[in-house]
Coordinates of C-alpha atoms and ligand atoms in Angstrom, one line a residue:
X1 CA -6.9 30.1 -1.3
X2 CA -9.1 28.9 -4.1
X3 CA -8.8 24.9 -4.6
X4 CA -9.6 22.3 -7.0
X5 CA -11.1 19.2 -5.9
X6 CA -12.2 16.0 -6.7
X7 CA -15.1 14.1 -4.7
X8 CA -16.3 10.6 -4.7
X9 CA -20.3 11.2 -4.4
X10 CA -21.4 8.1 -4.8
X11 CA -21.0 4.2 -4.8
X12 CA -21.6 3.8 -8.5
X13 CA -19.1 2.6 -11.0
X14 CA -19.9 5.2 -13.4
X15 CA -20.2 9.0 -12.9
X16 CA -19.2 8.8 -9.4
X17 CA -16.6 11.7 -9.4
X18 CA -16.9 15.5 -9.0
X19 CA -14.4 19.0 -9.6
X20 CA -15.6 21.0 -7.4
X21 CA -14.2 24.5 -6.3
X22 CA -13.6 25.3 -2.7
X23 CA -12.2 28.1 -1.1
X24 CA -9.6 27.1 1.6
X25 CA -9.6 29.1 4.7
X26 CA -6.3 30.5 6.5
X27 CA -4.4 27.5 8.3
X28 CA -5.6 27.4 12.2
X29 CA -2.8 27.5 15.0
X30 CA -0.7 24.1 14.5
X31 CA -1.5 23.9 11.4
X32 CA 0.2 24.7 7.3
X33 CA -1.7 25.2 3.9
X34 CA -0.4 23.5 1.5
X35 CA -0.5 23.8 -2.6
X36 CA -0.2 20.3 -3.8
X37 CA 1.7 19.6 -6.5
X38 CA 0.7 15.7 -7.1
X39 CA -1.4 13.3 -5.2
X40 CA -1.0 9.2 -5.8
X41 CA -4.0 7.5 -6.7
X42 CA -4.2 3.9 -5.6
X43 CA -6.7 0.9 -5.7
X44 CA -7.9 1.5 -2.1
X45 CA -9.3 5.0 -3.3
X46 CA -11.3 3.0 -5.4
X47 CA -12.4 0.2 -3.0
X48 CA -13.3 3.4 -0.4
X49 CA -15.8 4.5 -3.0
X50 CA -17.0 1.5 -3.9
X51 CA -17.8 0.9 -0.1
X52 CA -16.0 -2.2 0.4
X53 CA -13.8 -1.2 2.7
X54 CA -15.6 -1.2 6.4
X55 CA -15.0 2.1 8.6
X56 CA -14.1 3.8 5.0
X57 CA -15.2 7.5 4.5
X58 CA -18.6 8.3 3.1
X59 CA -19.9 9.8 0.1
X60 CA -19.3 12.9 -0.7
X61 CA -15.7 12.6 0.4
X62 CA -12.4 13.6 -1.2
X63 CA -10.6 10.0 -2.4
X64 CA -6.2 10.3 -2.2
X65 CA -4.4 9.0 0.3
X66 CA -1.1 10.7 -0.3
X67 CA -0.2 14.1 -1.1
X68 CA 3.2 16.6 -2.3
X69 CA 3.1 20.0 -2.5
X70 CA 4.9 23.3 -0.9
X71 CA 3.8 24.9 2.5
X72 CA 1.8 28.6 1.6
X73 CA 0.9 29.5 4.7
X74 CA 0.8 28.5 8.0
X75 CA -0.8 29.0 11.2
X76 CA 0.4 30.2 14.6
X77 CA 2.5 28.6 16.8
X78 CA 4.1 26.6 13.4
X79 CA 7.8 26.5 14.0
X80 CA 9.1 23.6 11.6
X81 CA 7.2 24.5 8.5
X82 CA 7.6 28.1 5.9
X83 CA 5.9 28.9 3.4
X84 CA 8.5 27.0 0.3
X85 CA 9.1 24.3 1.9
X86 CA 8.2 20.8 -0.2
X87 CA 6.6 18.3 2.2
X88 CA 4.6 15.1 1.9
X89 CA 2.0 13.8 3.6
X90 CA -0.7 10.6 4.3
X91 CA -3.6 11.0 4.8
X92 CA -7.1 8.7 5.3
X93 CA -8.3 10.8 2.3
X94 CA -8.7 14.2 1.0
X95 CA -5.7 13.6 -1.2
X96 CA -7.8 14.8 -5.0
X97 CA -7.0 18.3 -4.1
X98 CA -5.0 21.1 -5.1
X99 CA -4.5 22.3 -1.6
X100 CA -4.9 21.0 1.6
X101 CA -4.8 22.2 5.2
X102 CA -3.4 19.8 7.1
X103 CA -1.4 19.6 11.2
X104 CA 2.4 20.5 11.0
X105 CA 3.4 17.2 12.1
X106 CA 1.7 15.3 9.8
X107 CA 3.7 17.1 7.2
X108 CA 7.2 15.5 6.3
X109 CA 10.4 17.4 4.4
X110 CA 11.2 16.3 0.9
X111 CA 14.8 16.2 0.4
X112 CA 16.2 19.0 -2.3
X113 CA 15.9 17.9 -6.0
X114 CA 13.4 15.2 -6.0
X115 CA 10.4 15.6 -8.1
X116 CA 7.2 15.8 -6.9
X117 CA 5.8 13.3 -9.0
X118 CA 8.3 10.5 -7.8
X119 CA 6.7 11.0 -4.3
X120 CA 3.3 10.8 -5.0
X121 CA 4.6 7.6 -6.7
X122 CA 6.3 6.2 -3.7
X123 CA 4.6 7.6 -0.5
X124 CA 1.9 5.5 0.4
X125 CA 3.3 2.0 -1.1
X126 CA 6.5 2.2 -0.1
X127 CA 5.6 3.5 3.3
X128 CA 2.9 0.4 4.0
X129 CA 5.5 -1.6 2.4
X130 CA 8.2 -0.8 4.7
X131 CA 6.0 -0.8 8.0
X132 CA 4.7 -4.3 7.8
X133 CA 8.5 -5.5 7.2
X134 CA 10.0 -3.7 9.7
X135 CA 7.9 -2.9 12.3
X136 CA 4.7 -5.9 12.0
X137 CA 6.6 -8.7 10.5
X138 CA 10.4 -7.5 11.4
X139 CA 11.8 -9.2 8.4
X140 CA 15.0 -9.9 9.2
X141 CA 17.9 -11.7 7.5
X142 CA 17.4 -15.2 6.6
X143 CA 14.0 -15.3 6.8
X144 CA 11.8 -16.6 4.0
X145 CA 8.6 -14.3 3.0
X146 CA 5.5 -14.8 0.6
X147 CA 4.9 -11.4 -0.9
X148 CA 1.4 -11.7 -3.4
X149 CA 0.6 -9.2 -6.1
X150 CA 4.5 -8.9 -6.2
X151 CA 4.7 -6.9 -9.5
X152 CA 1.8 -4.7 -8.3
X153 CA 3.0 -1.0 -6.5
X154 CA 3.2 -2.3 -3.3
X155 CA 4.3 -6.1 -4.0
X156 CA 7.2 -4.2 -5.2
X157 CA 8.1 -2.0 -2.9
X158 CA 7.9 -5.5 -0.3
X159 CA 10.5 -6.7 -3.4
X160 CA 12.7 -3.7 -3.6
X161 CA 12.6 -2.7 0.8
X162 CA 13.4 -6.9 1.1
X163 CA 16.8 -6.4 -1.2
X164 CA 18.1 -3.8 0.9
X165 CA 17.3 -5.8 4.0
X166 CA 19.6 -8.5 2.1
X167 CA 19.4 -12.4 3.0
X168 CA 15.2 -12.8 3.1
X169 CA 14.2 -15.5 0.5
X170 CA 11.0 -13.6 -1.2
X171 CA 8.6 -15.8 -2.8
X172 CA 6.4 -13.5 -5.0
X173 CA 2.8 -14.5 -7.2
X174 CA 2.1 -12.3 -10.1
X175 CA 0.0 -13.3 -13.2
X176 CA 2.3 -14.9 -16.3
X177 CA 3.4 -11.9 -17.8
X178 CA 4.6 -10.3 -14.8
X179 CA 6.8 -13.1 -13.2
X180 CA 10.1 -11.2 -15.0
X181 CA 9.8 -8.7 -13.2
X182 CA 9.2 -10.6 -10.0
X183 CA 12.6 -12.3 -10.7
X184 CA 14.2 -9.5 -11.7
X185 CA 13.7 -8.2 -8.0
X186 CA 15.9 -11.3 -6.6
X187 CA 12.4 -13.3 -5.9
X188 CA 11.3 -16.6 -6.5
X189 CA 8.0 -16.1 -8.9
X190 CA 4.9 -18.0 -8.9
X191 CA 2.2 -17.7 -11.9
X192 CA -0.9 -17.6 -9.3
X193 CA -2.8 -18.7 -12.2
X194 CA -1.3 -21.6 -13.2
X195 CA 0.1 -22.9 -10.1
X196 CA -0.6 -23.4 -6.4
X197 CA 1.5 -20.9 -4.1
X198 CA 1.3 -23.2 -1.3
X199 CA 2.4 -26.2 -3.1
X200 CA 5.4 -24.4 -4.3
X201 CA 6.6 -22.9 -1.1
X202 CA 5.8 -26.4 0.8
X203 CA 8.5 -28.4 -1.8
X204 CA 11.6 -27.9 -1.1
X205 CA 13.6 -24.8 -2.0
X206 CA 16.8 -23.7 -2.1
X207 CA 17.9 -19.8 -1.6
X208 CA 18.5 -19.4 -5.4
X209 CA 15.1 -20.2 -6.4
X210 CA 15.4 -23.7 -7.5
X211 CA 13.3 -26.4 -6.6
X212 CA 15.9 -28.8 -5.8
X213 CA 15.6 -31.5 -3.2
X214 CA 19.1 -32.5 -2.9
X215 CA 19.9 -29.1 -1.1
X216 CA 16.8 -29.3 0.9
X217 CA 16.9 -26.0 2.2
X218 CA 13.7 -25.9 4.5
X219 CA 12.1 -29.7 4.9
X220 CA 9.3 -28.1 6.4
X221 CA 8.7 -25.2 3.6
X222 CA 7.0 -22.6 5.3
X223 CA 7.3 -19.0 5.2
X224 CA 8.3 -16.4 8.5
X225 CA 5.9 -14.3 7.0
X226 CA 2.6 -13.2 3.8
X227 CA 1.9 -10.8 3.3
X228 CA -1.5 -10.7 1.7
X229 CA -3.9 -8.0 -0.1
X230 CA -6.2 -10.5 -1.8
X231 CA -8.7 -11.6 1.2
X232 CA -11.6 -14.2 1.4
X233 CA -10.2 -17.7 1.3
X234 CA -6.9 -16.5 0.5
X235 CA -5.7 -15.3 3.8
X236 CA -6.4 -19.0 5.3
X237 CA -4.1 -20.3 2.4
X238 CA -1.3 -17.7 3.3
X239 CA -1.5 -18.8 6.8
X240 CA -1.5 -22.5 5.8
X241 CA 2.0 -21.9 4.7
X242 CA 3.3 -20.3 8.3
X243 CA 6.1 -21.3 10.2
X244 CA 4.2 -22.9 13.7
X245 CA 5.7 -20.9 16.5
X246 CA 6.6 -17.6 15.1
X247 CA 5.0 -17.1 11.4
X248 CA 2.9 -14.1 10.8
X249 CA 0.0 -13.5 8.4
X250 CA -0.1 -9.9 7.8
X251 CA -3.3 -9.2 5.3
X252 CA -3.6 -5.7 4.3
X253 CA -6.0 -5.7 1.5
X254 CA -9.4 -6.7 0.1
X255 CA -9.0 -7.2 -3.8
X256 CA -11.3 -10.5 -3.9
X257 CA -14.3 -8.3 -2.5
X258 CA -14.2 -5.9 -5.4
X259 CA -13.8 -8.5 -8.7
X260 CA -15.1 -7.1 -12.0
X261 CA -16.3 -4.2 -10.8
X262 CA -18.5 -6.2 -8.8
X263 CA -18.7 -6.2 -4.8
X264 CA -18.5 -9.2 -2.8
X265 CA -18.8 -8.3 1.0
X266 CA -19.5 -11.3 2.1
X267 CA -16.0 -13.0 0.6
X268 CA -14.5 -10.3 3.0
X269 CA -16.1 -10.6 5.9
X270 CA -15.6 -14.4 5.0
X271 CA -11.6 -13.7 4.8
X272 CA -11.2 -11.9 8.5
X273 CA -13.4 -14.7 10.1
X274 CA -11.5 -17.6 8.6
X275 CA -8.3 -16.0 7.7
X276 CA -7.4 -13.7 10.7
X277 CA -9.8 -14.3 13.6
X278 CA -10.3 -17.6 14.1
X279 CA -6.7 -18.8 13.3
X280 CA -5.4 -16.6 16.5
X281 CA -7.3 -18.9 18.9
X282 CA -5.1 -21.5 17.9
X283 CA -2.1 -22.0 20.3
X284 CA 0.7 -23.1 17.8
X285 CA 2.4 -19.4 17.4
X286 CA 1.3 -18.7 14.6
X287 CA -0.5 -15.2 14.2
X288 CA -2.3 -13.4 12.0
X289 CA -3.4 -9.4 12.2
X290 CA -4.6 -7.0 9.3
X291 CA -2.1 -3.6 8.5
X292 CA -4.0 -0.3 9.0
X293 CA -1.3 2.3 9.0
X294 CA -3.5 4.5 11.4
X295 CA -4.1 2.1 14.2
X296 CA -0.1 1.4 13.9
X297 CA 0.4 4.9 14.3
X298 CA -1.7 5.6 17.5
X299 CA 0.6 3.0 19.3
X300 CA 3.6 4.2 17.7
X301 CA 2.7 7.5 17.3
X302 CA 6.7 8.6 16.3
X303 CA 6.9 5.6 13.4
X304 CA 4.9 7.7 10.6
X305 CA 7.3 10.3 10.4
X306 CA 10.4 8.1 10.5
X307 CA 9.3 5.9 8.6
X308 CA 8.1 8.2 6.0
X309 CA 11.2 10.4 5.9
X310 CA 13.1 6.9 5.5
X311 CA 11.2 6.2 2.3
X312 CA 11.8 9.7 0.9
X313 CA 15.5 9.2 1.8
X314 CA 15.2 6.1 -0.4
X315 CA 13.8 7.3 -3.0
X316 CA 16.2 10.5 -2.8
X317 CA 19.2 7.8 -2.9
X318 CA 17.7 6.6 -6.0
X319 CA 17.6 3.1 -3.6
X320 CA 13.5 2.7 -4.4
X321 CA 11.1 3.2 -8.0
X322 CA 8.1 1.8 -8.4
X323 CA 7.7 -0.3 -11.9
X324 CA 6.4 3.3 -13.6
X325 CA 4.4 6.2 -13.2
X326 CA 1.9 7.4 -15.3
X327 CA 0.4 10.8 -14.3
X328 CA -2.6 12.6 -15.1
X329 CA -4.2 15.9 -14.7
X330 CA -6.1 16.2 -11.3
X331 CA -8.7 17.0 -13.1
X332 CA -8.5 13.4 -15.1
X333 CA -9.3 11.2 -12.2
X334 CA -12.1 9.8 -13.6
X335 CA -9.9 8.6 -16.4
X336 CA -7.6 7.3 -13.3
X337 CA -10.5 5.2 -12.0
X338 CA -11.0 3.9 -15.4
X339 CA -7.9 2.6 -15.0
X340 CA -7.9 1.2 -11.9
X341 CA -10.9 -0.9 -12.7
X342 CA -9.1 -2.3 -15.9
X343 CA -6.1 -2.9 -14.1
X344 CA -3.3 -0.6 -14.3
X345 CA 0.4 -1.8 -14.4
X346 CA 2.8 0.8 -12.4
X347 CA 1.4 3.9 -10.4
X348 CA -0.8 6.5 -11.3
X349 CA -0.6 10.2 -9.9
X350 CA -2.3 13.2 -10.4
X351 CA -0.6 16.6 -10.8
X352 CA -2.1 19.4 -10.5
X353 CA -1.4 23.0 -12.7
X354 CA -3.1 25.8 -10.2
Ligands
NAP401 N1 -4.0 -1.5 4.2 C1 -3.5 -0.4 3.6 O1 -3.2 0.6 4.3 C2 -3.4 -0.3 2.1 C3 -2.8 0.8 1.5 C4 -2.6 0.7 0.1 C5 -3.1 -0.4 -0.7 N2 -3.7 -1.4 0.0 C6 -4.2 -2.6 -0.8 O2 -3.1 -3.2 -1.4 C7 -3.6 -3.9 -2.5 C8 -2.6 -3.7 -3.7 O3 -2.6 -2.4 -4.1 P1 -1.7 -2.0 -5.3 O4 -1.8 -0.5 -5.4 O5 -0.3 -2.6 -5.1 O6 -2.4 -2.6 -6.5 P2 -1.8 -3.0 -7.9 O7 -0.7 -2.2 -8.3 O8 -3.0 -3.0 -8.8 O9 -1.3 -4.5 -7.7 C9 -2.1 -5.6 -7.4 C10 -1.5 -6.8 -7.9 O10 -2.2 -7.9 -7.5 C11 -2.0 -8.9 -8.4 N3 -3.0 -9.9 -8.2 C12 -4.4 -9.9 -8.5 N4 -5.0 -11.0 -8.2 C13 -4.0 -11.8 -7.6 C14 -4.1 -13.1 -7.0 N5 -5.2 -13.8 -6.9 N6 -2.9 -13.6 -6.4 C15 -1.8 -12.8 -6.5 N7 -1.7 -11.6 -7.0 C16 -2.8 -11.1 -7.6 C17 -1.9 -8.3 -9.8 O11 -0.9 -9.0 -10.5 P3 -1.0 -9.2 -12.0 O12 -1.1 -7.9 -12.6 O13 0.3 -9.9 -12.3 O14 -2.2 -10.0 -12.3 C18 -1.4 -6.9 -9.5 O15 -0.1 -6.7 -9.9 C19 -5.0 -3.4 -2.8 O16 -5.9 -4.4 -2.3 C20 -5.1 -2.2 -1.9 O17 -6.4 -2.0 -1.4 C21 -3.8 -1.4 1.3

């Protein structure tokens, strides 16, 4: 099978991505070929090439984290799979492809009559979204959390996965013009610009998003549990705001060590020193941990596919959309990149034609 991909071939901020043809080999034994119809593109494809992610793949790799596309072939001892058959997958990367060979069980059914595009919209947001509520954090009713970026894909999808859990007070930071929609999702918005997240979650709150100190609804305003994809000093001000004796910081991104397309290492290796390690030795219950989906998985190795097929049964319920999609040719990703670095509101995929 002839593919299409893209590669990341450098650490540059210009001219760093190649199309490249590649000819795809018949799937080995436990194993399926699949055509991939559209691939989501997020920031962290653009932080692996940048090289600011540590343990992140090396140049020349294939960026994509998530993939949809229909089983062509498959390889001995494959019982689940046919060729047909829509799945979804995640992946570390390889995702800037228009085929992929990839184990059968990594590969997930899509339910009948949803479009591909929506998928690659969802899949990895949603899915990262829902694992740090439910199995890291286990958000449960009446709980207060601190979502930030929470108009961005996956502050969202924390928004959206919270309402269905029903009774968790979300506070949510997203820049001026994005605090609508932050509200419009049932949280209580902060401008992260303009005012101090800390501050407002310390004053008093009540569960309709008022500050209001007659119904004092938590004296000691703290949150269960932040969730936090900024880094550097931010992750020791999301655990300044912890419940002692049960809150969790769960940081799960590195956004201040890639700023103007410049990299700051240091401000992350700053953040998991200040913000994650050193608060752990502290014997007041609070704790702190960073989300990597694949070190989840290898000590619940049966959560990927449940919790992936409950996303896609989400989405398939119309019960989960991200803010918009906006896709793009495979062969366009530099243009995605482009917009990644200007900051891109709503989710960007890549379809691809072959
Ligand atoms: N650990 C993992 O497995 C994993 C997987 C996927 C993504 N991630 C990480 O998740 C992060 C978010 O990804 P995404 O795709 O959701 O990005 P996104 O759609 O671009 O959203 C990021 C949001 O962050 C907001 N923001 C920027 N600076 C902020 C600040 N100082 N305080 C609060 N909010 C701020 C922006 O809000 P405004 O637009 O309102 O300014 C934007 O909406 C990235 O760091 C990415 O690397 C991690």
């Amino acid at each position: 099978m002839q593919t299409t991909q893209v590669y990341a071939v450098n650490r540059e901020q210009a001219n760093c991505l190649e199309v490249r043809a590649t000819e795809l080999p018949a799937p080995p034994a436990g194993h399926a070929r699949v055509r991939v119809e559209a691939a989501g593109v997020s920031y962290g494809d653009l932080l692996f090439q940048r090289g600011v992610i540590p343990g992140g793949p090396k140049p020349p790799f294939v960026p994509g984290c998530d993939i949809v596309g229909v089983v062509e072939s498959v390889g001995d001892g494959v019982t689940t799979l046919r060729p047909g058959d829509r799945v979804a997958a995640l992946v570390v990367s390889g995702g800037y492809t228009t085929g992929i060979t990839l184990p059968a069980e990594r590969l997930v059914p899509v339910p009948e009559g949803v479009d591909p595009a929506a998928v690659a919209a969802v899949a990895l947001n949603y899915f990262i979204a829902y694992q740090m509520l439910h199995r890291v954090a286990k958000v449960r009713s009446g709980q207060r959390i601190l979502v930030h970026g929470a108009s961005g894909g996956v502050g969202l999808a924390f928004l959206q996965l919270a309402e269905h859990i029903g009774g968790v007070t979300v506070f949510g930071t997203a820049s001026a013009a994005n605090l609508d929609v932050v509200r419009r999702h049932g949280a209580i918005a902060i401008d992260y610009n303009n005012q101090d997240f800390a501050n407002v979650v310390r004053a008093t709150v009540d569960p309709a998003g008022e500050i209001n100190a007659a119904t004092a609804y938590d004296e000691y305003g703290t949150v269960d549990a932040a969730f936090d994809p900024i880094g550097g000093p931010h992750f020791w001000r999301s655990y300044s705001v912890l419940r002692k004796g049960g809150g969790r910081l769960v940081a799960y991104g590195q956004s201040e060590a890639l700023r103007g397309g410049k990299r700051n290492m240091a401000i992350g290796a700053l953040g998991f020193l200040g913000g994650i390690i050193l608060p752990n030795l502290k014997p007041d219950g609070r704790r702190t941990g960073f989300y990597n989906a694949w070190a989840l998985e290898k000590k619940q190795p049966q959560a990927y596919r449940e919790d992936l097929a409950q996303v896609l049964d989400l989405l398939s319920a119309d019960k989960i959309a991200p803010r918009s999609t906006t896709t793009l040719p495979l062969t366009e990703a530099t243009e995605a990149f482009a917009q990644l670095e200007r900051g891109v509101t709503g989710k960007l995929v890549l379809t691809s034609t072959e």
